[in-house]
Tab-separated table of C-alpha atoms and ligand atoms in Angstrom:
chain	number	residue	atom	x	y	z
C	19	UNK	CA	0.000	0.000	0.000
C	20	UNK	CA	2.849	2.677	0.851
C	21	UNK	CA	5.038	3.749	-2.200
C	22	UNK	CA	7.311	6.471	-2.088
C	23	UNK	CA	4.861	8.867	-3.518
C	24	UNK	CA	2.549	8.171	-0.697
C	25	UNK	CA	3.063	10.034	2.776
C	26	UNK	CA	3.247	7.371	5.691
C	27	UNK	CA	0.101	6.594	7.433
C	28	UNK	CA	0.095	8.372	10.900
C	29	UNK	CA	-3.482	7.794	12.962
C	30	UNK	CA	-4.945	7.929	16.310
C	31	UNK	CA	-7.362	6.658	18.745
C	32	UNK	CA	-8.910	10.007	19.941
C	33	UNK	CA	-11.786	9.124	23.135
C	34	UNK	CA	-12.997	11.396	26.056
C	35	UNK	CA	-13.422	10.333	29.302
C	36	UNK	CA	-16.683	11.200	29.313
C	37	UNK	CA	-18.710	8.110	30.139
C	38	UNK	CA	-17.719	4.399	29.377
C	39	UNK	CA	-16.800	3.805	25.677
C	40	UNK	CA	-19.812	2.478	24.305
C	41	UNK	CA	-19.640	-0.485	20.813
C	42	UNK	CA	-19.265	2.834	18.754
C	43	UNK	CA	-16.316	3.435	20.345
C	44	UNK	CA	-14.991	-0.320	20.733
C	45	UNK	CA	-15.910	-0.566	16.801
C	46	UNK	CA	-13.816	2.870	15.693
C	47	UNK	CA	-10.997	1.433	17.621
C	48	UNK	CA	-10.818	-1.200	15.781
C	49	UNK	CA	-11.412	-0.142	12.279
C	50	UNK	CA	-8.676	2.306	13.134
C	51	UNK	CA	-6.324	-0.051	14.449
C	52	UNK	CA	-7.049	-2.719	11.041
C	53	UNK	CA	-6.279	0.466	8.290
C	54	UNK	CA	-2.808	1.693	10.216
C	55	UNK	CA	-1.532	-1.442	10.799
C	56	UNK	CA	-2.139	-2.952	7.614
C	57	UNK	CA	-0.818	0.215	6.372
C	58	UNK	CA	2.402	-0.394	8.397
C	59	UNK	CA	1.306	2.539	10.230
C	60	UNK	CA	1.851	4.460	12.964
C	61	UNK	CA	-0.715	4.721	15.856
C	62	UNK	CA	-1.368	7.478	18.537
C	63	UNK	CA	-3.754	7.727	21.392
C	64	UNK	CA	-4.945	10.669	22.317
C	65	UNK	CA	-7.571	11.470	24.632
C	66	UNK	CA	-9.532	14.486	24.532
C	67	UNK	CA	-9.985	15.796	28.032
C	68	UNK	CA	-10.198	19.714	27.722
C	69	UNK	CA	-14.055	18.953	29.010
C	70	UNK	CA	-12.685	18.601	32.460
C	71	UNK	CA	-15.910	18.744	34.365
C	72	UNK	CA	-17.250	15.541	32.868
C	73	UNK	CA	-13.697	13.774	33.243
C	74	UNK	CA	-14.066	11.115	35.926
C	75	UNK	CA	-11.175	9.077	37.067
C	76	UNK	CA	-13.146	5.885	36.078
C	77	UNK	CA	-14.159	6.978	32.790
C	78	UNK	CA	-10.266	7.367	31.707
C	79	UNK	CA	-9.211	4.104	33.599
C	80	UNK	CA	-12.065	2.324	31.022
C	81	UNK	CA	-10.112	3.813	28.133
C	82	UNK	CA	-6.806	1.950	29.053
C	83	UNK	CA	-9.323	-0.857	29.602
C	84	UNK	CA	-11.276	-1.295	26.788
C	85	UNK	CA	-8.336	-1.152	24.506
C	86	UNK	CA	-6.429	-3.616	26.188
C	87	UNK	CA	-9.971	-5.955	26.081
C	88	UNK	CA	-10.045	-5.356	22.247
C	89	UNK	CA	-6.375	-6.817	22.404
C	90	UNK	CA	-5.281	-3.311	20.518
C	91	UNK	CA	-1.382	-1.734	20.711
C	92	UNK	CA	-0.577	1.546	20.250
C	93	UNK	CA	3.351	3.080	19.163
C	94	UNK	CA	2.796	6.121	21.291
C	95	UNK	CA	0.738	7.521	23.850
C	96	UNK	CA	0.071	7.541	27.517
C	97	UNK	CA	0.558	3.962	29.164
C	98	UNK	CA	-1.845	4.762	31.991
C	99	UNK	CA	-3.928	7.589	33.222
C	100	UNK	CA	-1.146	8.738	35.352
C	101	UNK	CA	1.277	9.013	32.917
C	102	UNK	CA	-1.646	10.734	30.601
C	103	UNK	CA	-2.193	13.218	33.536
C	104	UNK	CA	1.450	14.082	33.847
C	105	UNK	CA	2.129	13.820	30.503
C	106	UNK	CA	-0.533	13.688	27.717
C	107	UNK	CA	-3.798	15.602	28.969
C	108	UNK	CA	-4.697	18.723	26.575
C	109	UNK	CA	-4.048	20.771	29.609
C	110	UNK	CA	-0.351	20.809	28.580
C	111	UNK	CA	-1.253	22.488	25.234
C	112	UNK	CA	-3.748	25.090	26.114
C	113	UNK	CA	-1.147	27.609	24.663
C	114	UNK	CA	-0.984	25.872	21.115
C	115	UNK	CA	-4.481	26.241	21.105
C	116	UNK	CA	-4.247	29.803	21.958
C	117	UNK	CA	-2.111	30.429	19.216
C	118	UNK	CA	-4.255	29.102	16.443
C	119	UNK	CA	-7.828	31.282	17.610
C	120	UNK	CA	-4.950	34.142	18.130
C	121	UNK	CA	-4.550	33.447	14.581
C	122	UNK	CA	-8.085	32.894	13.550
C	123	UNK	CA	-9.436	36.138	15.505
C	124	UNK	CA	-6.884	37.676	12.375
C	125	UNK	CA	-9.227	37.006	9.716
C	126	UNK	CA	-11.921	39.321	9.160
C	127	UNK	CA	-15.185	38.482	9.798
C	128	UNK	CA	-14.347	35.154	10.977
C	129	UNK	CA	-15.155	35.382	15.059
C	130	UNK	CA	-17.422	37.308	16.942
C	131	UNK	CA	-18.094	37.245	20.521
C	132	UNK	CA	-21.065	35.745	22.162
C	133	UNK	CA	-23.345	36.128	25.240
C	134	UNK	CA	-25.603	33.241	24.753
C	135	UNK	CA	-26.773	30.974	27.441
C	136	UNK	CA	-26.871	27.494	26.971
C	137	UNK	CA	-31.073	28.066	27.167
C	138	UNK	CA	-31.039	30.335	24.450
C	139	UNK	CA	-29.443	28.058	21.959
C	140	UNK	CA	-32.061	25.779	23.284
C	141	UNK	CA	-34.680	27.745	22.620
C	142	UNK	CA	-33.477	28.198	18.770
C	143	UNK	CA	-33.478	24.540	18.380
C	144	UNK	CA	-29.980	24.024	19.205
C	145	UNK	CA	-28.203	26.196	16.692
C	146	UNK	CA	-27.016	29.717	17.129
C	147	UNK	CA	-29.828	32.043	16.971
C	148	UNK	CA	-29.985	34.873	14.393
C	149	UNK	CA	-29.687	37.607	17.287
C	150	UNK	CA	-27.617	40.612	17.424
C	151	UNK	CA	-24.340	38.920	19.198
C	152	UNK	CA	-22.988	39.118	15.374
C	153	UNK	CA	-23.699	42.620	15.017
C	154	UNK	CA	-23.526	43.828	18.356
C	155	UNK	CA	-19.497	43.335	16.918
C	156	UNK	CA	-19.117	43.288	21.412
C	157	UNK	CA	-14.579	43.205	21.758
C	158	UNK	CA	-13.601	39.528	21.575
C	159	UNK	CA	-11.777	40.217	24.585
C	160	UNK	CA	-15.287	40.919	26.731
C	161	UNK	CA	-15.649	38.741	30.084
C	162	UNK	CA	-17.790	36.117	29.980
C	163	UNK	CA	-18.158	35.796	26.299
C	164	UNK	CA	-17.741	32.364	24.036
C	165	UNK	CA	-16.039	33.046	20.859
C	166	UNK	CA	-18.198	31.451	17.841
C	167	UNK	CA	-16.409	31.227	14.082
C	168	UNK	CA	-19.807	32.526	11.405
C	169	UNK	CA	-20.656	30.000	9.135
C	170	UNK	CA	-21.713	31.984	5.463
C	171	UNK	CA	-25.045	30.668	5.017
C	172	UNK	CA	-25.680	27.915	2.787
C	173	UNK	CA	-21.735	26.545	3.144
C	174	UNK	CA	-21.017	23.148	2.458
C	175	UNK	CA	-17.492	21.329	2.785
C	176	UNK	CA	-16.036	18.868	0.416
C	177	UNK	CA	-13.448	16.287	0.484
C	178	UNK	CA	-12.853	12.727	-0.656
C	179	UNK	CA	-13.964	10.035	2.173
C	180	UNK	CA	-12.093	6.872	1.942
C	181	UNK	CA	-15.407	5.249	2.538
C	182	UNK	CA	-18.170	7.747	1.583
C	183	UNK	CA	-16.115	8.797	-1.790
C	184	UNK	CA	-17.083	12.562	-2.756
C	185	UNK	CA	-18.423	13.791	0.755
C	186	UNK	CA	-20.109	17.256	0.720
C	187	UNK	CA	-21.434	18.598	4.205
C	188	UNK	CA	-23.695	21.413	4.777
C	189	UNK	CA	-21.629	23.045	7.544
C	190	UNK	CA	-24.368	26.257	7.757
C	191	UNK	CA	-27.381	23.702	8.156
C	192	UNK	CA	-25.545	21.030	10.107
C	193	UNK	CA	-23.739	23.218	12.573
C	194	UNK	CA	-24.718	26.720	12.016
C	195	UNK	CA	-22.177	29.247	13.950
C	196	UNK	CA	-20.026	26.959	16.346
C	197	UNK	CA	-18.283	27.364	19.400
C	198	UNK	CA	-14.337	27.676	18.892
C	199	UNK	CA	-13.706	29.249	22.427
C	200	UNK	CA	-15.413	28.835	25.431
C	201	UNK	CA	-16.862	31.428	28.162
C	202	UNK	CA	-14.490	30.212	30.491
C	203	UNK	CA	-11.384	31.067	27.673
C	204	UNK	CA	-10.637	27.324	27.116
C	205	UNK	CA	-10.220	26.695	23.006
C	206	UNK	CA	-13.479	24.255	22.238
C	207	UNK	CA	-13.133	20.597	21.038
C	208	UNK	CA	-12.528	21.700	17.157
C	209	UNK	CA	-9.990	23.947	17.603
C	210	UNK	CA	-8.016	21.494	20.091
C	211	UNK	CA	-8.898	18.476	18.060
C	212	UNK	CA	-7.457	19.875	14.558
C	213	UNK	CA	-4.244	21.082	16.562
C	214	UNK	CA	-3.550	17.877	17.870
C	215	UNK	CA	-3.516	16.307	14.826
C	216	UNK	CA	-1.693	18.886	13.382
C	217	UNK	CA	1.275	18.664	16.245
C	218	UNK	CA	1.026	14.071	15.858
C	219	UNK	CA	1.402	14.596	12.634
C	220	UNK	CA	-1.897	12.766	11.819
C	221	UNK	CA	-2.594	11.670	8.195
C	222	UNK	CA	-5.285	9.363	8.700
C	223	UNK	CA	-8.669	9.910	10.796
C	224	UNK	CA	-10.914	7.044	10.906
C	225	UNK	CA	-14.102	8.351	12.626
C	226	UNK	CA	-17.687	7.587	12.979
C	227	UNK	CA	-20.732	9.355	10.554
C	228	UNK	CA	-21.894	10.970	13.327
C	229	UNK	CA	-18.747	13.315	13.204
C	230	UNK	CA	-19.071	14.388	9.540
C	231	UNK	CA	-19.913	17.753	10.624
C	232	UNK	CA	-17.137	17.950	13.175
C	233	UNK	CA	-14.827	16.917	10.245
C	234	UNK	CA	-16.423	19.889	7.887
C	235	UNK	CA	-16.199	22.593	10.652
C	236	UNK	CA	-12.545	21.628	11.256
C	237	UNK	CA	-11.416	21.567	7.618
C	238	UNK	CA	-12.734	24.510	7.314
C	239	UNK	CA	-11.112	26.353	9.997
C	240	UNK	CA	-8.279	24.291	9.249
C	241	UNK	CA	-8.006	26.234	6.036
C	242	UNK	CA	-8.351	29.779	7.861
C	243	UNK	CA	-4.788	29.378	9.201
C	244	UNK	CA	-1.020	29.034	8.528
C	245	UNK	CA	-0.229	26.920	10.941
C	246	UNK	CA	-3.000	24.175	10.398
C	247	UNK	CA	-2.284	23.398	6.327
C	248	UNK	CA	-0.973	20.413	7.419
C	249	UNK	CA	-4.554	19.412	8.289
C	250	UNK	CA	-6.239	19.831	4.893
C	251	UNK	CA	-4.137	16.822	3.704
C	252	UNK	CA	-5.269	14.920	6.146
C	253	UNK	CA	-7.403	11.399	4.625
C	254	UNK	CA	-10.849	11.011	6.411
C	255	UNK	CA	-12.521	7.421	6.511
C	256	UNK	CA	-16.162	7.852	8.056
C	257	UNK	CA	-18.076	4.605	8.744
C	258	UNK	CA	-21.087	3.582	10.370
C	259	UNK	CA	-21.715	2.792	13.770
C	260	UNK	CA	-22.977	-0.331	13.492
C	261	UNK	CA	-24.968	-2.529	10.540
C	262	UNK	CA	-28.736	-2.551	10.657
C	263	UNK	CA	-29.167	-5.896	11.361
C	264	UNK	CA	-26.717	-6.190	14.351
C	265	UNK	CA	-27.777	-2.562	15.533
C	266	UNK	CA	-30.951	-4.392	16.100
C	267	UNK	CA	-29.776	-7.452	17.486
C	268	UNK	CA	-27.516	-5.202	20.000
C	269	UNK	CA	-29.483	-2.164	20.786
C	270	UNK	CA	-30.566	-3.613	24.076
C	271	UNK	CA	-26.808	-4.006	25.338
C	272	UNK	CA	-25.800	-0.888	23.364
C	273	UNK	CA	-28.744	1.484	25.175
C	274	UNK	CA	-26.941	-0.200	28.483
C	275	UNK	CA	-23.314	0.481	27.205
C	276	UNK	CA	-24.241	4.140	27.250
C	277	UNK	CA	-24.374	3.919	31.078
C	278	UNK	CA	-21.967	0.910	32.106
C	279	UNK	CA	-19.886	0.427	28.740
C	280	UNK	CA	-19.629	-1.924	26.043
C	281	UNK	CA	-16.800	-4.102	27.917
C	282	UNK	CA	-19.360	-4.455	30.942
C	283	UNK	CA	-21.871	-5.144	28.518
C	284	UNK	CA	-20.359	-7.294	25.924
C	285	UNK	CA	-18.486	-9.617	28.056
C	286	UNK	CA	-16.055	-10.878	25.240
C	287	UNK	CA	-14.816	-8.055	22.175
C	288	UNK	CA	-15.581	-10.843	19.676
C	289	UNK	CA	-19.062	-8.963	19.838
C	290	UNK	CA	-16.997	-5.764	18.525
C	291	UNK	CA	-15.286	-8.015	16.222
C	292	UNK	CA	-18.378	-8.884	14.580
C	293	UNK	CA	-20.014	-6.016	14.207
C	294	UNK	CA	-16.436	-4.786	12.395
C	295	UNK	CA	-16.722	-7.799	10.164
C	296	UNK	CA	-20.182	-6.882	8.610
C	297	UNK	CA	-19.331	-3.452	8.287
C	298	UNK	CA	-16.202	-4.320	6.339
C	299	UNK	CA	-18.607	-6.535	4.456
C	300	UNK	CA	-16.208	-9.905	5.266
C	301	UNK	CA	-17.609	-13.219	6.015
C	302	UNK	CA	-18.858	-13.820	9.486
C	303	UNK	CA	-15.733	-15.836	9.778
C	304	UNK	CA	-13.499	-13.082	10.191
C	305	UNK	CA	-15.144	-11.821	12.924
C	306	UNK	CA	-14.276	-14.471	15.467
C	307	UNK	CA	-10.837	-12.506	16.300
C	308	UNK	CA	-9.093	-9.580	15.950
C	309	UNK	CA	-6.186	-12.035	14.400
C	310	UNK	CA	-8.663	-13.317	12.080
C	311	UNK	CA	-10.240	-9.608	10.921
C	312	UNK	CA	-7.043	-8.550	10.548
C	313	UNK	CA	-6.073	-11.510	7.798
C	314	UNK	CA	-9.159	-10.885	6.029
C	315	UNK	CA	-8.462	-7.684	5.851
C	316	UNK	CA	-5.249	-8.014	4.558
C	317	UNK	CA	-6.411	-10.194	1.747
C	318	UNK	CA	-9.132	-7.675	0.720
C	319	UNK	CA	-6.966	-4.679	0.798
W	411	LIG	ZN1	-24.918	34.537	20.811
């Protein structure tokens, strides 16, 4: 697969320690895991923990967990959650994330300060309402703002997807004007997620649909600066979550995962396995390991 024409691939296992990773999580992992390695790859993990209020100490310990359970290795990364604490967490690189909305808040027309509540995005059905916080042109600078990045209307994004082929996503519709810093002056997940991948190096991003318009909203700020080109090169592989006939077969343990985790739930990853296998569209066979997905995969590459 790699030539020397083709850059090396250079991916990452990216959870939060939000809750207990649930299948969609277990099955990302290991769709990840099957494209770098049979790539020769090189694999990162790196947790996203600038939402420090829903950290819990458990939550990260199920991260070391769960990939351990799905019999998954990774070439660099925290080995533990101390060594992620004292070493890894996004605390450490609040400044690089700084540096890019420093660079952002350069281009005209691009940020604007905010006084919404969390209520009055509510109340406009979840996207940013069409009040005066855009006009009211208030200093970026003013206390207790969030900083949002406008969204033209009608915008759409477009890039090859591995999987999806020609991908175009209606950034204005799906996200309207997003959150890129946060009242309390902490860069939001898109701005911290595109610099991380940025600073790894990251050429491959293997995530799940629901994130298309995550992936839009950061190649699109991605293009705003210098320092994030890097990012537009990046290759995107979007897959579902899980099949429709096993998403029926598993929502019961999957509606439970949500609370106590697919590794609770599952009680062996050849479940994940599975589910990996029909969404690669390989015999039920190759589901029965991770040794035996991988082979199949290897043949159908
Ligand atoms: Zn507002």
């Amino acid at each position: 697969m790699s030539s020397p024409t083709t850059p090396p691939i250079i991916s990452r296992l990216a959870p939060t320690p939000s809750g207990y990773l649930h299948l969609g999580n277990a099955v990302n992992f290991v769709l990840t895991w099957l494209l770098t390695r049979r790539a020769g790859g090189t694999l990162h993990l790196r947790i996203d923990d600038l939402d420090r209020q829903r950290l819990r100490p458990a939550y990260l310990d199920n991260i070391f967990q769960t990939i351990e359970w799905l019999g998954l290795d990774y070439d660099h990364g925290p080995s533990g959650p101390a060594d992620f604490e004292a070493n890894f967490s996004q605390l450490h690189h609040l400044k690089e994330y700084q540096q890019l909305l420093n660079e952002l808040r350069q281009v005209p027309g691009l940020l604007y300060a905010c006084r919404c509540s969390r209520t009055d995005i509510q109340r406009a059905g979840g996207h940013h309402p069409d009040t005066a916080c855009q006009a009211q042109r208030l200093p970026l600078d003013t206390p207790e703002t969030a900083w949002r990045a406008h969204v033209p209307n009608g915008l759409a994004i477009k890039f090859q997807d591995q999987w999806q082929q020609q991908t175009a996503v209606p950034l204005a519709a799906d996200m309207g004007d997003f959150v890129v810093r946060k009242k309390d002056g902490v860069a939001a997940y898109q701005i911290a997620s595109v610099v991380d991948d940025v600073r790894l190096g990251t050429t491959l991003v293997v995530r799940g649909l629901d994130l298309l318009p995550s992936t839009a909203a950061q190649l699109w700020l991605a293009g705003h600066a210098e320092n994030t080109a890097a990012f537009l090169r990046v290759q995107f592989a979007h897959h579902a979550l899980l099949p429709g006939a096993d998403g029926e077969k598993l929502s019961k343990s999957t509606q439970a995962s949500a609370q106590r985790g697919i590794m609770a739930e599952a009680g062996s990853p050849r479940v994940v396995y599975a589910v990996v296998a029909r969404l690669l569209g390989l015999p039920e066979a190759a589901g029965k390991s991770l040794a035996a997905l991988q082979a199949a995969v290897s043949v159908n590459s």
